[in-house]
Structures are given as structure tokens and as C-alpha cells.
PDB file of C-alpha atoms in Angstrom:
ATOM      1  CA  MET A   1    -168.076-102.577 -67.056  1.00  0.00           C
ATOM      2  CA  SER A   2    -165.429-101.633 -63.983  1.00  0.00           C
ATOM      3  CA  SER A   3    -167.032-102.099 -60.211  1.00  0.00           C
ATOM      4  CA  ARG A   4    -166.029 -98.499 -59.815  1.00  0.00           C
ATOM      5  CA  ARG A   5    -167.876 -97.411 -62.311  1.00  0.00           C
ATOM      6  CA  ARG A   6    -171.024 -99.673 -61.717  1.00  0.00           C
ATOM      7  CA  LYS A   7    -171.070 -98.166 -58.013  1.00  0.00           C
ATOM      8  CA  MET A   8    -171.260 -94.447 -59.860  1.00  0.00           C
ATOM      9  CA  ALA A   9    -174.405 -94.961 -61.477  1.00  0.00           C
ATOM     10  CA  ALA A  10    -175.644 -96.974 -57.977  1.00  0.00           C
ATOM     11  CA  VAL A  11    -174.996 -93.490 -56.702  1.00  0.00           C
ATOM     12  CA  VAL A  12    -176.460 -90.698 -59.084  1.00  0.00           C
ATOM     13  CA  ALA A  13    -178.906 -93.568 -59.844  1.00  0.00           C
ATOM     14  CA  SER A  14    -181.778 -93.006 -56.486  1.00  0.00           C
ATOM     15  CA  LEU A  15    -181.593 -89.044 -55.361  1.00  0.00           C
ATOM     16  CA  SER A  16    -184.037 -88.018 -53.102  1.00  0.00           C
ATOM     17  CA  LEU A  17    -185.599 -85.989 -50.763  1.00  0.00           C
ATOM     18  CA  CYS A  18    -187.244 -82.364 -51.183  1.00  0.00           C
ATOM     19  CA  TYR A  19    -187.838 -80.177 -54.102  1.00  0.00           C
ATOM     20  CA  SER A  20    -190.061 -78.452 -57.256  1.00  0.00           C
ATOM     21  CA  ALA A  21    -190.708 -75.635 -59.784  1.00  0.00           C
ATOM     22  CA  ARG A  22    -188.113 -73.463 -59.905  1.00  0.00           C
ATOM     23  CA  PRO A  23    -187.587 -69.777 -58.397  1.00  0.00           C
ATOM     24  CA  ASN A  24    -185.381 -67.456 -59.611  1.00  0.00           C
ATOM     25  CA  LEU A  25    -183.150 -68.946 -57.120  1.00  0.00           C
ATOM     26  CA  LEU A  26    -181.785 -71.598 -59.296  1.00  0.00           C
ATOM     27  CA  LEU A  27    -181.649 -69.100 -62.198  1.00  0.00           C
ATOM     28  CA  ARG A  28    -178.805 -66.664 -60.137  1.00  0.00           C
ATOM     29  CA  SER A  29    -177.318 -69.811 -59.155  1.00  0.00           C
ATOM     30  CA  PHE A  30    -177.734 -72.069 -62.466  1.00  0.00           C
ATOM     31  CA  SER A  31    -177.710 -69.660 -64.991  1.00  0.00           C
ATOM     32  CA  ARG A  32    -178.065 -70.578 -68.564  1.00  0.00           C
ATOM     33  CA  PRO A  33    -173.878 -69.710 -70.515  1.00  0.00           C
ATOM     34  CA  LYS A  34    -173.958 -66.149 -71.610  1.00  0.00           C
ATOM     35  CA  HIS A  35    -171.953 -66.963 -75.424  1.00  0.00           C
ATOM     36  CA  ARG A  36    -172.059 -69.362 -77.731  1.00  0.00           C
ATOM     37  CA  THR A  37    -168.878 -70.722 -79.641  1.00  0.00           C
ATOM     38  CA  MET A  38    -171.149 -72.216 -82.392  1.00  0.00           C
ATOM     39  CA  ALA A  39    -174.783 -71.864 -83.672  1.00  0.00           C
ATOM     40  CA  ALA A  40    -174.334 -75.388 -83.718  1.00  0.00           C
ATOM     41  CA  MET A  41    -174.271 -76.084 -79.794  1.00  0.00           C
ATOM     42  CA  SER A  42    -177.651 -75.151 -79.067  1.00  0.00           C
ATOM     43  CA  ASP A  43    -178.601 -77.850 -80.050  1.00  0.00           C
ATOM     44  CA  ASP A  44    -176.726 -80.029 -77.379  1.00  0.00           C
ATOM     45  CA  PRO A  45    -177.158 -77.766 -74.529  1.00  0.00           C
ATOM     46  CA  ILE A  46    -174.822 -80.034 -72.227  1.00  0.00           C
ATOM     47  CA  ARG A  47    -171.871 -79.478 -74.512  1.00  0.00           C
ATOM     48  CA  GLU A  48    -172.310 -76.404 -75.012  1.00  0.00           C
ATOM     49  CA  TRP A  49    -172.100 -75.751 -71.509  1.00  0.00           C
ATOM     50  CA  ILE A  50    -169.355 -78.057 -70.946  1.00  0.00           C
ATOM     51  CA  LEU A  51    -167.486 -76.050 -73.922  1.00  0.00           C
ATOM     52  CA  THR A  52    -168.387 -72.563 -72.367  1.00  0.00           C
ATOM     53  CA  GLU A  53    -168.528 -72.587 -68.948  1.00  0.00           C
ATOM     54  CA  GLY A  54    -167.395 -75.258 -68.337  1.00  0.00           C
ATOM     55  CA  LYS A  55    -163.930 -74.249 -69.725  1.00  0.00           C
ATOM     56  CA  ALA A  56    -163.284 -76.997 -71.954  1.00  0.00           C
ATOM     57  CA  SER A  57    -161.551 -76.953 -75.018  1.00  0.00           C
ATOM     58  CA  GLN A  58    -162.370 -80.205 -76.287  1.00  0.00           C
ATOM     59  CA  ILE A  59    -164.581 -83.456 -74.910  1.00  0.00           C
ATOM     60  CA  THR A  60    -162.203 -86.105 -75.170  1.00  0.00           C
ATOM     61  CA  LYS A  61    -164.393 -89.298 -74.682  1.00  0.00           C
ATOM     62  CA  ILE A  62    -168.222 -89.802 -73.460  1.00  0.00           C
ATOM     63  CA  THR A  63    -168.416 -92.847 -71.233  1.00  0.00           C
ATOM     64  CA  SER A  64    -172.533 -94.193 -70.207  1.00  0.00           C
ATOM     65  CA  VAL A  65    -172.343 -95.143 -66.345  1.00  0.00           C
ATOM     66  CA  GLY A  66    -174.961 -98.376 -66.593  1.00  0.00           C
ATOM     67  CA  GLY A  67    -176.935 -99.200 -63.758  1.00  0.00           C
ATOM     68  CA  GLY A  68    -179.962 -96.193 -62.722  1.00  0.00           C
ATOM     69  CA  CYS A  69    -183.379 -96.888 -63.461  1.00  0.00           C
ATOM     70  CA  ILE A  70    -184.692 -93.689 -63.316  1.00  0.00           C
ATOM     71  CA  ASN A  71    -182.522 -91.735 -65.209  1.00  0.00           C
ATOM     72  CA  LEU A  72    -179.046 -92.289 -68.531  1.00  0.00           C
ATOM     73  CA  ALA A  73    -175.839 -90.838 -66.579  1.00  0.00           C
ATOM     74  CA  THR A  74    -173.339 -90.475 -67.984  1.00  0.00           C
ATOM     75  CA  HIS A  75    -169.167 -89.734 -67.887  1.00  0.00           C
ATOM     76  CA  TYR A  76    -167.820 -86.637 -70.045  1.00  0.00           C
ATOM     77  CA  HIS A  77    -163.903 -86.402 -69.997  1.00  0.00           C
ATOM     78  CA  THR A  78    -162.766 -83.682 -71.105  1.00  0.00           C
ATOM     79  CA  ASP A  79    -158.969 -81.275 -71.988  1.00  0.00           C
ATOM     80  CA  SER A  80    -160.421 -79.315 -68.427  1.00  0.00           C
ATOM     81  CA  ALA A  81    -161.874 -81.787 -65.820  1.00  0.00           C
ATOM     82  CA  PRO A  82    -165.070 -84.656 -65.472  1.00  0.00           C
ATOM     83  CA  PHE A  83    -168.823 -84.057 -66.512  1.00  0.00           C
ATOM     84  CA  PHE A  84    -170.939 -86.469 -64.754  1.00  0.00           C
ATOM     85  CA  VAL A  85    -174.909 -85.823 -66.604  1.00  0.00           C
ATOM     86  CA  LYS A  86    -177.787 -87.353 -65.833  1.00  0.00           C
ATOM     87  CA  THR A  87    -180.138 -87.233 -68.362  1.00  0.00           C
ATOM     88  CA  ASN A  88    -183.958 -87.544 -68.397  1.00  0.00           C
ATOM     89  CA  ARG A  89    -186.615 -86.767 -71.323  1.00  0.00           C
ATOM     90  CA  SER A  90    -189.695 -87.919 -69.239  1.00  0.00           C
ATOM     91  CA  ILE A  91    -189.599 -85.806 -66.576  1.00  0.00           C
ATOM     92  CA  GLY A  92    -190.356 -82.465 -65.264  1.00  0.00           C
ATOM     93  CA  PRO A  93    -187.975 -80.029 -64.115  1.00  0.00           C
ATOM     94  CA  GLU A  94    -188.400 -80.277 -60.631  1.00  0.00           C
ATOM     95  CA  MET A  95    -186.192 -83.529 -60.894  1.00  0.00           C
ATOM     96  CA  PHE A  96    -183.184 -82.419 -61.184  1.00  0.00           C
ATOM     97  CA  GLU A  97    -184.048 -78.451 -60.483  1.00  0.00           C
ATOM     98  CA  GLY A  98    -184.298 -79.401 -57.240  1.00  0.00           C
ATOM     99  CA  GLU A  99    -181.835 -81.970 -56.868  1.00  0.00           C
ATOM    100  CA  ALA A 100    -179.355 -79.084 -58.066  1.00  0.00           C
ATOM    101  CA  LEU A 101    -180.666 -76.953 -55.376  1.00  0.00           C
ATOM    102  CA  GLY A 102    -180.751 -79.521 -52.879  1.00  0.00           C
ATOM    103  CA  LEU A 103    -176.991 -80.612 -53.613  1.00  0.00           C
ATOM    104  CA  GLU A 104    -175.846 -77.063 -53.514  1.00  0.00           C
ATOM    105  CA  ALA A 105    -177.298 -77.124 -50.003  1.00  0.00           C
ATOM    106  CA  MET A 106    -175.295 -79.726 -49.247  1.00  0.00           C
ATOM    107  CA  TYR A 107    -172.220 -78.376 -50.192  1.00  0.00           C
ATOM    108  CA  GLU A 108    -172.283 -75.433 -48.517  1.00  0.00           C
ATOM    109  CA  THR A 109    -172.134 -76.891 -44.914  1.00  0.00           C
ATOM    110  CA  LYS A 110    -168.624 -78.314 -45.369  1.00  0.00           C
ATOM    111  CA  THR A 111    -168.840 -81.278 -44.057  1.00  0.00           C
ATOM    112  CA  ILE A 112    -169.680 -84.604 -45.940  1.00  0.00           C
ATOM    113  CA  ARG A 113    -169.183 -84.938 -49.330  1.00  0.00           C
ATOM    114  CA  VAL A 114    -171.109 -84.282 -52.219  1.00  0.00           C
ATOM    115  CA  PRO A 115    -170.598 -83.508 -55.971  1.00  0.00           C
ATOM    116  CA  LYS A 116    -170.824 -79.883 -56.612  1.00  0.00           C
ATOM    117  CA  PRO A 117    -173.682 -78.815 -59.397  1.00  0.00           C
ATOM    118  CA  HIS A 118    -172.539 -76.807 -62.159  1.00  0.00           C
ATOM    119  CA  LYS A 119    -175.761 -76.296 -64.237  1.00  0.00           C
ATOM    120  CA  ALA A 120    -179.116 -77.883 -63.932  1.00  0.00           C
ATOM    121  CA  SER A 121    -182.445 -77.334 -66.432  1.00  0.00           C
ATOM    122  CA  GLY A 122    -185.377 -79.875 -67.462  1.00  0.00           C
ATOM    123  CA  SER A 123    -184.198 -82.564 -68.673  1.00  0.00           C
ATOM    124  CA  TYR A 124    -180.689 -82.938 -67.301  1.00  0.00           C
ATOM    125  CA  ILE A 125    -178.629 -81.846 -64.590  1.00  0.00           C
ATOM    126  CA  ILE A 126    -174.062 -81.485 -65.176  1.00  0.00           C
ATOM    127  CA  MET A 127    -171.866 -81.616 -61.673  1.00  0.00           C
ATOM    128  CA  GLU A 128    -168.881 -82.745 -60.645  1.00  0.00           C
ATOM    129  CA  PHE A 129    -167.534 -86.435 -61.537  1.00  0.00           C
ATOM    130  CA  ILE A 130    -166.497 -87.795 -58.351  1.00  0.00           C
ATOM    131  CA  GLU A 131    -164.158 -91.279 -58.707  1.00  0.00           C
ATOM    132  CA  PHE A 132    -164.816 -93.701 -56.731  1.00  0.00           C
ATOM    133  CA  GLY A 133    -162.882 -95.871 -54.493  1.00  0.00           C
ATOM    134  CA  SER A 134    -162.797 -98.885 -51.907  1.00  0.00           C
ATOM    135  CA  ARG A 135    -165.559 -98.841 -49.071  1.00  0.00           C
ATOM    136  CA  GLY A 136    -164.372 -96.259 -46.291  1.00  0.00           C
ATOM    137  CA  SER A 137    -165.080 -95.868 -42.555  1.00  0.00           C
ATOM    138  CA  GLN A 138    -168.746 -96.237 -41.181  1.00  0.00           C
ATOM    139  CA  ALA A 139    -167.931 -94.423 -38.389  1.00  0.00           C
ATOM    140  CA  GLU A 140    -167.252 -91.763 -40.586  1.00  0.00           C
ATOM    141  CA  LEU A 141    -169.801 -91.450 -42.866  1.00  0.00           C
ATOM    142  CA  GLY A 142    -171.775 -91.212 -39.153  1.00  0.00           C
ATOM    143  CA  ARG A 143    -170.196 -88.355 -37.824  1.00  0.00           C
ATOM    144  CA  LYS A 144    -170.072 -86.685 -40.799  1.00  0.00           C
ATOM    145  CA  LEU A 145    -174.046 -87.365 -41.724  1.00  0.00           C
ATOM    146  CA  ALA A 146    -174.707 -86.193 -38.253  1.00  0.00           C
ATOM    147  CA  GLU A 147    -171.935 -82.685 -38.714  1.00  0.00           C
ATOM    148  CA  MET A 148    -174.636 -82.059 -41.721  1.00  0.00           C
ATOM    149  CA  HIS A 149    -177.384 -82.248 -39.622  1.00  0.00           C
ATOM    150  CA  LYS A 150    -175.803 -80.150 -37.314  1.00  0.00           C
ATOM    151  CA  ALA A 151    -174.318 -77.171 -39.430  1.00  0.00           C
ATOM    152  CA  GLY A 152    -177.349 -77.327 -42.065  1.00  0.00           C
ATOM    153  CA  LYS A 153    -180.547 -75.473 -40.079  1.00  0.00           C
ATOM    154  CA  SER A 154    -183.694 -73.952 -41.549  1.00  0.00           C
ATOM    155  CA  SER A 155    -184.764 -70.676 -39.659  1.00  0.00           C
ATOM    156  CA  LYS A 156    -187.720 -71.528 -42.005  1.00  0.00           C
ATOM    157  CA  GLY A 157    -189.259 -74.326 -40.717  1.00  0.00           C
ATOM    158  CA  PHE A 158    -189.279 -78.489 -42.194  1.00  0.00           C
ATOM    159  CA  GLY A 159    -189.264 -78.233 -46.054  1.00  0.00           C
ATOM    160  CA  PHE A 160    -187.177 -77.385 -48.208  1.00  0.00           C
ATOM    161  CA  GLU A 161    -187.040 -74.071 -51.160  1.00  0.00           C
ATOM    162  CA  VAL A 162    -189.076 -76.075 -53.714  1.00  0.00           C
ATOM    163  CA  ASP A 163    -190.396 -79.145 -54.787  1.00  0.00           C
ATOM    164  CA  ASN A 164    -188.860 -82.411 -55.478  1.00  0.00           C
ATOM    165  CA  THR A 165    -188.990 -86.224 -55.839  1.00  0.00           C
ATOM    166  CA  ILE A 166    -188.285 -89.503 -54.650  1.00  0.00           C
ATOM    167  CA  GLY A 167    -187.372 -91.995 -56.493  1.00  0.00           C
ATOM    168  CA  SER A 168    -189.466 -90.250 -59.759  1.00  0.00           C
ATOM    169  CA  THR A 169    -192.520 -90.126 -56.620  1.00  0.00           C
ATOM    170  CA  PRO A 170    -192.481 -86.187 -56.143  1.00  0.00           C
ATOM    171  CA  GLN A 171    -192.778 -84.707 -52.767  1.00  0.00           C
ATOM    172  CA  ILE A 172    -194.431 -81.580 -51.411  1.00  0.00           C
ATOM    173  CA  ASN A 173    -191.710 -79.350 -49.704  1.00  0.00           C
ATOM    174  CA  THR A 174    -194.364 -76.440 -48.429  1.00  0.00           C
ATOM    175  CA  TRP A 175    -192.981 -75.179 -45.246  1.00  0.00           C
ATOM    176  CA  SER A 176    -194.008 -75.673 -42.077  1.00  0.00           C
ATOM    177  CA  THR A 177    -193.221 -75.002 -38.435  1.00  0.00           C
ATOM    178  CA  ASP A 178    -194.653 -78.185 -37.235  1.00  0.00           C
ATOM    179  CA  TRP A 179    -192.344 -81.324 -38.096  1.00  0.00           C
ATOM    180  CA  ILE A 180    -195.295 -83.743 -36.870  1.00  0.00           C
ATOM    181  CA  GLU A 181    -197.945 -82.735 -39.145  1.00  0.00           C
ATOM    182  CA  PHE A 182    -195.297 -82.215 -42.053  1.00  0.00           C
ATOM    183  CA  TYR A 183    -194.377 -85.353 -41.829  1.00  0.00           C
ATOM    184  CA  GLY A 184    -198.108 -86.271 -41.562  1.00  0.00           C
ATOM    185  CA  GLU A 185    -199.603 -84.269 -44.114  1.00  0.00           C
ATOM    186  CA  LYS A 186    -196.500 -83.837 -46.596  1.00  0.00           C
ATOM    187  CA  ARG A 187    -194.793 -87.578 -47.010  1.00  0.00           C
ATOM    188  CA  LEU A 188    -196.932 -89.788 -44.999  1.00  0.00           C
ATOM    189  CA  GLY A 189    -200.096 -88.753 -45.784  1.00  0.00           C
ATOM    190  CA  TYR A 190    -199.760 -88.051 -49.637  1.00  0.00           C
ATOM    191  CA  GLN A 191    -198.250 -91.710 -49.941  1.00  0.00           C
ATOM    192  CA  LEU A 192    -201.281 -93.176 -48.250  1.00  0.00           C
ATOM    193  CA  LYS A 193    -203.441 -90.888 -51.126  1.00  0.00           C
ATOM    194  CA  LEU A 194    -201.523 -92.229 -54.078  1.00  0.00           C
ATOM    195  CA  LEU A 195    -201.586 -95.585 -53.384  1.00  0.00           C
ATOM    196  CA  ARG A 196    -205.442 -95.436 -52.822  1.00  0.00           C
ATOM    197  CA  ASP A 197    -205.944 -93.808 -56.341  1.00  0.00           C
ATOM    198  CA  GLN A 198    -203.811 -95.485 -57.208  1.00  0.00           C
ATOM    199  CA  TYR A 199    -204.436 -99.087 -56.047  1.00  0.00           C
ATOM    200  CA  GLY A 200    -207.386 -98.393 -54.758  1.00  0.00           C
ATOM    201  CA  ASP A 201    -206.068 -99.379 -51.291  1.00  0.00           C
ATOM    202  CA  THR A 202    -208.470 -97.828 -48.593  1.00  0.00           C
ATOM    203  CA  ALA A 203    -207.570-100.552 -45.937  1.00  0.00           C
ATOM    204  CA  ILE A 204    -204.201 -98.888 -46.311  1.00  0.00           C
ATOM    205  CA  TYR A 205    -205.316 -95.714 -46.719  1.00  0.00           C
ATOM    206  CA  GLN A 206    -207.605 -95.471 -43.871  1.00  0.00           C
ATOM    207  CA  LYS A 207    -205.167 -97.198 -41.529  1.00  0.00           C
ATOM    208  CA  GLY A 208    -202.520 -94.812 -42.295  1.00  0.00           C
ATOM    209  CA  TYR A 209    -204.411 -91.708 -41.189  1.00  0.00           C
ATOM    210  CA  THR A 210    -205.374 -93.185 -38.082  1.00  0.00           C
ATOM    211  CA  LEU A 211    -202.032 -93.865 -37.298  1.00  0.00           C
ATOM    212  CA  ILE A 212    -201.125 -89.855 -38.532  1.00  0.00           C
ATOM    213  CA  GLN A 213    -203.866 -88.478 -35.940  1.00  0.00           C
ATOM    214  CA  ASN A 214    -202.314 -90.672 -33.333  1.00  0.00           C
ATOM    215  CA  MET A 215    -198.783 -90.178 -33.617  1.00  0.00           C
ATOM    216  CA  ALA A 216    -198.034 -86.560 -31.797  1.00  0.00           C
ATOM    217  CA  SER A 217    -197.645 -88.979 -28.964  1.00  0.00           C
ATOM    218  CA  LEU A 218    -194.243 -90.950 -29.923  1.00  0.00           C
ATOM    219  CA  PHE A 219    -192.244 -87.535 -30.597  1.00  0.00           C
ATOM    220  CA  GLU A 220    -193.250 -85.937 -26.402  1.00  0.00           C
ATOM    221  CA  ASN A 221    -190.071 -84.672 -25.046  1.00  0.00           C
ATOM    222  CA  VAL A 222    -188.796 -84.434 -27.945  1.00  0.00           C
ATOM    223  CA  VAL A 223    -187.221 -81.478 -29.266  1.00  0.00           C
ATOM    224  CA  ILE A 224    -186.718 -80.872 -33.036  1.00  0.00           C
ATOM    225  CA  GLU A 225    -184.987 -78.838 -34.926  1.00  0.00           C
ATOM    226  CA  PRO A 226    -185.055 -78.888 -38.999  1.00  0.00           C
ATOM    227  CA  CYS A 227    -182.199 -79.735 -40.587  1.00  0.00           C
ATOM    228  CA  LEU A 228    -180.289 -80.250 -43.960  1.00  0.00           C
ATOM    229  CA  LEU A 229    -181.492 -84.631 -44.550  1.00  0.00           C
ATOM    230  CA  HIS A 230    -180.920 -86.415 -46.987  1.00  0.00           C
ATOM    231  CA  GLY A 231    -184.287 -88.337 -47.153  1.00  0.00           C
ATOM    232  CA  ASP A 232    -183.056 -91.163 -49.187  1.00  0.00           C
ATOM    233  CA  LEU A 233    -179.624 -92.496 -47.452  1.00  0.00           C
ATOM    234  CA  TRP A 234    -179.951 -96.336 -49.015  1.00  0.00           C
ATOM    235  CA  SER A 235    -176.303 -97.962 -49.923  1.00  0.00           C
ATOM    236  CA  GLY A 236    -176.791 -96.803 -53.270  1.00  0.00           C
ATOM    237  CA  ASN A 237    -176.474 -93.516 -52.392  1.00  0.00           C
ATOM    238  CA  ILE A 238    -173.726 -93.297 -50.371  1.00  0.00           C
ATOM    239  CA  ALA A 239    -170.193 -93.915 -52.050  1.00  0.00           C
ATOM    240  CA  TYR A 240    -166.909 -93.242 -50.608  1.00  0.00           C
ATOM    241  CA  ASP A 241    -163.900 -91.135 -52.684  1.00  0.00           C
ATOM    242  CA  LYS A 242    -160.541 -92.098 -54.007  1.00  0.00           C
ATOM    243  CA  ASN A 243    -159.103 -90.820 -50.232  1.00  0.00           C
ATOM    244  CA  SER A 244    -162.222 -93.064 -49.007  1.00  0.00           C
ATOM    245  CA  GLU A 245    -164.194 -90.047 -47.818  1.00  0.00           C
ATOM    246  CA  PRO A 246    -167.900 -90.590 -47.422  1.00  0.00           C
ATOM    247  CA  VAL A 247    -169.657 -89.112 -50.078  1.00  0.00           C
ATOM    248  CA  ILE A 248    -173.961 -88.598 -50.328  1.00  0.00           C
ATOM    249  CA  LEU A 249    -176.143 -86.969 -52.372  1.00  0.00           C
ATOM    250  CA  ASP A 250    -179.308 -85.068 -52.436  1.00  0.00           C
ATOM    251  CA  PRO A 251    -181.843 -83.127 -49.432  1.00  0.00           C
ATOM    252  CA  ALA A 252    -184.145 -81.314 -47.508  1.00  0.00           C
ATOM    253  CA  TYR A 253    -185.218 -79.370 -43.791  1.00  0.00           C
ATOM    254  CA  GLY A 254    -187.240 -82.258 -41.538  1.00  0.00           C
ATOM    255  CA  HIS A 255    -186.430 -84.136 -38.322  1.00  0.00           C
ATOM    256  CA  ASN A 256    -182.582 -85.476 -38.301  1.00  0.00           C
ATOM    257  CA  GLU A 257    -184.254 -89.340 -37.187  1.00  0.00           C
ATOM    258  CA  ALA A 258    -186.157 -89.661 -40.302  1.00  0.00           C
ATOM    259  CA  GLU A 259    -182.574 -89.581 -42.222  1.00  0.00           C
ATOM    260  CA  PHE A 260    -182.735 -93.705 -41.318  1.00  0.00           C
ATOM    261  CA  GLY A 261    -185.946 -94.167 -42.419  1.00  0.00           C
ATOM    262  CA  MET A 262    -184.088 -96.008 -45.568  1.00  0.00           C
ATOM    263  CA  SER A 263    -181.505 -98.343 -42.749  1.00  0.00           C
ATOM    264  CA  TRP A 264    -182.872-101.275 -43.749  1.00  0.00           C
ATOM    265  CA  CYS A 265    -181.485-101.195 -47.406  1.00  0.00           C
ATOM    266  CA  ALA A 266    -177.954 -98.790 -45.679  1.00  0.00           C
ATOM    267  CA  GLY A 267    -176.637-101.971 -44.043  1.00  0.00           C
ATOM    268  CA  PHE A 268    -175.522 -99.108 -40.887  1.00  0.00           C
ATOM    269  CA  GLY A 269    -173.354-100.842 -38.009  1.00  0.00           C
ATOM    270  CA  GLU A 270    -172.796-100.409 -34.818  1.00  0.00           C
ATOM    271  CA  SER A 271    -169.673 -97.436 -35.193  1.00  0.00           C
ATOM    272  CA  PHE A 272    -171.738 -95.152 -37.476  1.00  0.00           C
ATOM    273  CA  TYR A 273    -174.618 -94.870 -35.330  1.00  0.00           C
ATOM    274  CA  ASN A 274    -171.939 -95.009 -31.904  1.00  0.00           C
ATOM    275  CA  ALA A 275    -170.453 -91.982 -33.931  1.00  0.00           C
ATOM    276  CA  TYR A 276    -173.245 -90.247 -35.179  1.00  0.00           C
ATOM    277  CA  PHE A 277    -175.068 -90.287 -31.471  1.00  0.00           C
ATOM    278  CA  LYS A 278    -171.377 -88.601 -30.565  1.00  0.00           C
ATOM    279  CA  VAL A 279    -172.795 -85.565 -32.682  1.00  0.00           C
ATOM    280  CA  MET A 280    -176.224 -85.587 -32.440  1.00  0.00           C
ATOM    281  CA  PRO A 281    -177.255 -87.199 -28.754  1.00  0.00           C
ATOM    282  CA  LYS A 282    -179.899 -89.488 -29.274  1.00  0.00           C
ATOM    283  CA  GLU A 283    -183.315 -88.143 -28.151  1.00  0.00           C
ATOM    284  CA  GLU A 284    -185.547 -90.007 -26.221  1.00  0.00           C
ATOM    285  CA  GLY A 285    -188.147 -92.720 -27.270  1.00  0.00           C
ATOM    286  CA  PHE A 286    -185.933 -92.738 -30.626  1.00  0.00           C
ATOM    287  CA  GLU A 287    -186.568 -96.300 -31.029  1.00  0.00           C
ATOM    288  CA  LYS A 288    -190.330 -95.840 -30.887  1.00  0.00           C
ATOM    289  CA  ARG A 289    -190.093 -93.648 -33.176  1.00  0.00           C
ATOM    290  CA  ARG A 290    -187.858 -95.676 -35.564  1.00  0.00           C
ATOM    291  CA  ASP A 291    -190.554 -97.426 -37.439  1.00  0.00           C
ATOM    292  CA  LEU A 292    -192.493 -94.149 -38.381  1.00  0.00           C
ATOM    293  CA  TYR A 293    -189.580 -93.612 -40.669  1.00  0.00           C
ATOM    294  CA  LEU A 294    -189.079 -96.251 -42.131  1.00  0.00           C
ATOM    295  CA  LEU A 295    -193.055 -96.137 -43.159  1.00  0.00           C
ATOM    296  CA  TYR A 296    -192.748 -93.540 -45.249  1.00  0.00           C
ATOM    297  CA  HIS A 297    -190.121 -95.555 -47.608  1.00  0.00           C
ATOM    298  CA  TYR A 298    -192.050 -98.910 -47.417  1.00  0.00           C
ATOM    299  CA  LEU A 299    -195.434 -96.947 -48.668  1.00  0.00           C
ATOM    300  CA  ASN A 300    -193.221 -95.664 -51.219  1.00  0.00           C
ATOM    301  CA  HIS A 301    -191.830 -98.412 -52.523  1.00  0.00           C
ATOM    302  CA  TYR A 302    -195.666 -99.676 -52.413  1.00  0.00           C
ATOM    303  CA  ASN A 303    -196.012 -96.107 -55.104  1.00  0.00           C
ATOM    304  CA  LEU A 304    -193.123 -97.274 -56.853  1.00  0.00           C
ATOM    305  CA  PHE A 305    -192.555-101.101 -57.303  1.00  0.00           C
ATOM    306  CA  GLY A 306    -195.850-102.568 -56.791  1.00  0.00           C
ATOM    307  CA  SER A 307    -198.163-104.607 -53.704  1.00  0.00           C
ATOM    308  CA  GLY A 308    -194.518-106.542 -52.572  1.00  0.00           C
ATOM    309  CA  TYR A 309    -193.764-103.706 -50.037  1.00  0.00           C
ATOM    310  CA  ARG A 310    -197.411-103.511 -48.205  1.00  0.00           C
ATOM    311  CA  SER A 311    -197.441-106.134 -46.112  1.00  0.00           C
ATOM    312  CA  SER A 312    -194.093-104.201 -44.311  1.00  0.00           C
ATOM    313  CA  ALA A 313    -195.939-101.508 -44.940  1.00  0.00           C
ATOM    314  CA  MET A 314    -199.403-102.397 -43.421  1.00  0.00           C
ATOM    315  CA  SER A 315    -197.524-104.157 -40.387  1.00  0.00           C
ATOM    316  CA  ILE A 316    -196.152-101.543 -39.206  1.00  0.00           C
ATOM    317  CA  ILE A 317    -199.561 -99.808 -38.994  1.00  0.00           C
ATOM    318  CA  ASP A 318    -200.770-102.347 -37.032  1.00  0.00           C
ATOM    319  CA  GLY A 319    -197.895-102.456 -34.656  1.00  0.00           C
ATOM    320  CA  TYR A 320    -198.659 -98.715 -34.067  1.00  0.00           C
ATOM    321  CA  LEU A 321    -202.298 -98.274 -34.074  1.00  0.00           C
ATOM    322  CA  ARG A 322    -201.989-101.669 -31.160  1.00  0.00           C
ATOM    323  CA  MET A 323    -198.923 -99.684 -29.240  1.00  0.00           C
ATOM    324  CA  LEU A 324    -201.272 -96.149 -28.637  1.00  0.00           C
ATOM    325  CA  SER A 325    -204.478 -98.028 -28.945  1.00  0.00           C
ATOM    326  CA  ALA A 326    -206.032 -96.054 -31.927  1.00  0.00           C
TER     327      ALA A 326
END
């Protein structure tokens, strides 16, 4: 398999942040095709869409894009345009339909490049196929990410139109006007409850909730605006197109600093942060809050992949409890 195809697989394997049961908004944006070219095509809705709404008259080749651990990824070659398709028959509709809404929201900011979603259903999503090239500039990635945060504001507060998933873990995105409450209840609290119920880990649950109850002081003198986030920004969800322009996938509305929660897997360098903070200035106390956003992803990795991530999560919690004398 080529390195480009492996990269494509890595990028699309693990989309993340904020979506679930789709309202009419999704049905309007990603409606079913009105006409069918032949009765047999109804058994293959992906093929049906490509040969009708996708304006292709022929699918010339279908190739597998390997590397994902959650979904099957496929590249459809046609005589009109290439399409990228992910399928998963073992999940609920919230993953792909939420992903489509998220991609559309980021696409509409006209800042950083994202694949345009074409069609989403319960078991699949069809989107623009982007041909990836060599690694581009981290400074350009930082600048464009900040521009997306600046452009993507929400008058509804923190959350998203629908719930979604991070990996395969559900994320609850009910709107809230209070970021500290939202992050405590819908992010950290939700993960802690899963750990208690799945692993019986009452120690991390109790300590984690003590942190939630005492973390407000970390946000003193901080103006928190609801920004459109990617939410799972690690190296596998970042790529560069053939023109070396950065490409990312997936969002919700939250505190812009939450975007760096997966920085331990992203490899962001000094040029990235310098370019980012030129557009979105660093807030007072950023360094003190940084680990709070790492914690969410360590908890999620514990839930998804097991106790190997427990010590990292507990170390962050204990460090904050000492700092806050809680």
C-alpha cells in the first residue's frame, strides 16, 4: 500500500467531537436521491448515490483504504469525480450523520480545508476524496486552525446541533451557556461515569468529580467564547493535500483551548503555537488549564483501550487536586 493511501486511512480512521440522532437539518442537507436508475441499485445505496446525485455514469474502480480500526474506508473511482466512503454496520446513526454535520460546519467557515460531505446515512458516509501530498507547514496549520476558531462562533453556546462520538465513545452535546458546567458534566463527568460502570473504578470516579467541583478557579479572568472545534486533533486526523495545504476533519463548539487536548499525539511544534496565538491570543492561565483538556482524552482512551491509560489520567487528577487544595 502506498504511503499516501496509508495516510488517507490514518486520517479518516478516527474522527471525533460532538453529534447524535439527526434532526431535519441533516435530512435537508443530505437528502436521499429522488430518482433511481435501476431497481437493483436500491440494494446498494452508496452506488445508487454515486450514479445519480454524484453525477457519475460509471464506477471504474473501488479500492480499499486500510489502516482504520473502527470503520471500513473505500475509495470509489468514477468517470466524474473520486469519492471517499466510510462504512460501519455495527454503529448507530449518530456517528456518520453527526460527522457530516460537523464537516459541513467546518467547510462553511472557508478557512482550513476539510472534505466536503455529500451523503450521510446510518451505516455510511460519502465525502469528497482529497488526494494527499507531502507534509506541509505547521505554522500554516496553526494559523488556519485559529482562523476557523475565530470564524466559527455559535450564538447557542457550547455544544452542537446533535450528539456525536469521539472514537466510538458517545459525546453528549446538549447546548449550554456555561463552558465550565458543560465540560465538567458532558465531557469529564460522562467519561468518569463510563469508567465507573465499565471497570468499577470508583477511585478515579470520586477523585475526578472532586476536581470537577473545584476546577472553576482555573478559569478566572478568562473570556470563553464558543468556538467551532475539531475536538480530536491528533496526527491521524491531520493531513496535507497535494498543494501542501492542511486538511482536518470533525467539530463542536467549545473553548478554543480544548483543541489542544490531543496534543500529546499531534506533534505540534513551536511554529504551530506561535502562528496560532498570533490569530487567537493566549489567555491568562493557559498553561494551568492545558492538562485539564488532556485529561478528557486520557479518560476516553482508558474507556476505549483499557487501563494502560489510567495512570496518566489519575496523575493529572491528583496534580490538580494538590494545586487546588481540594
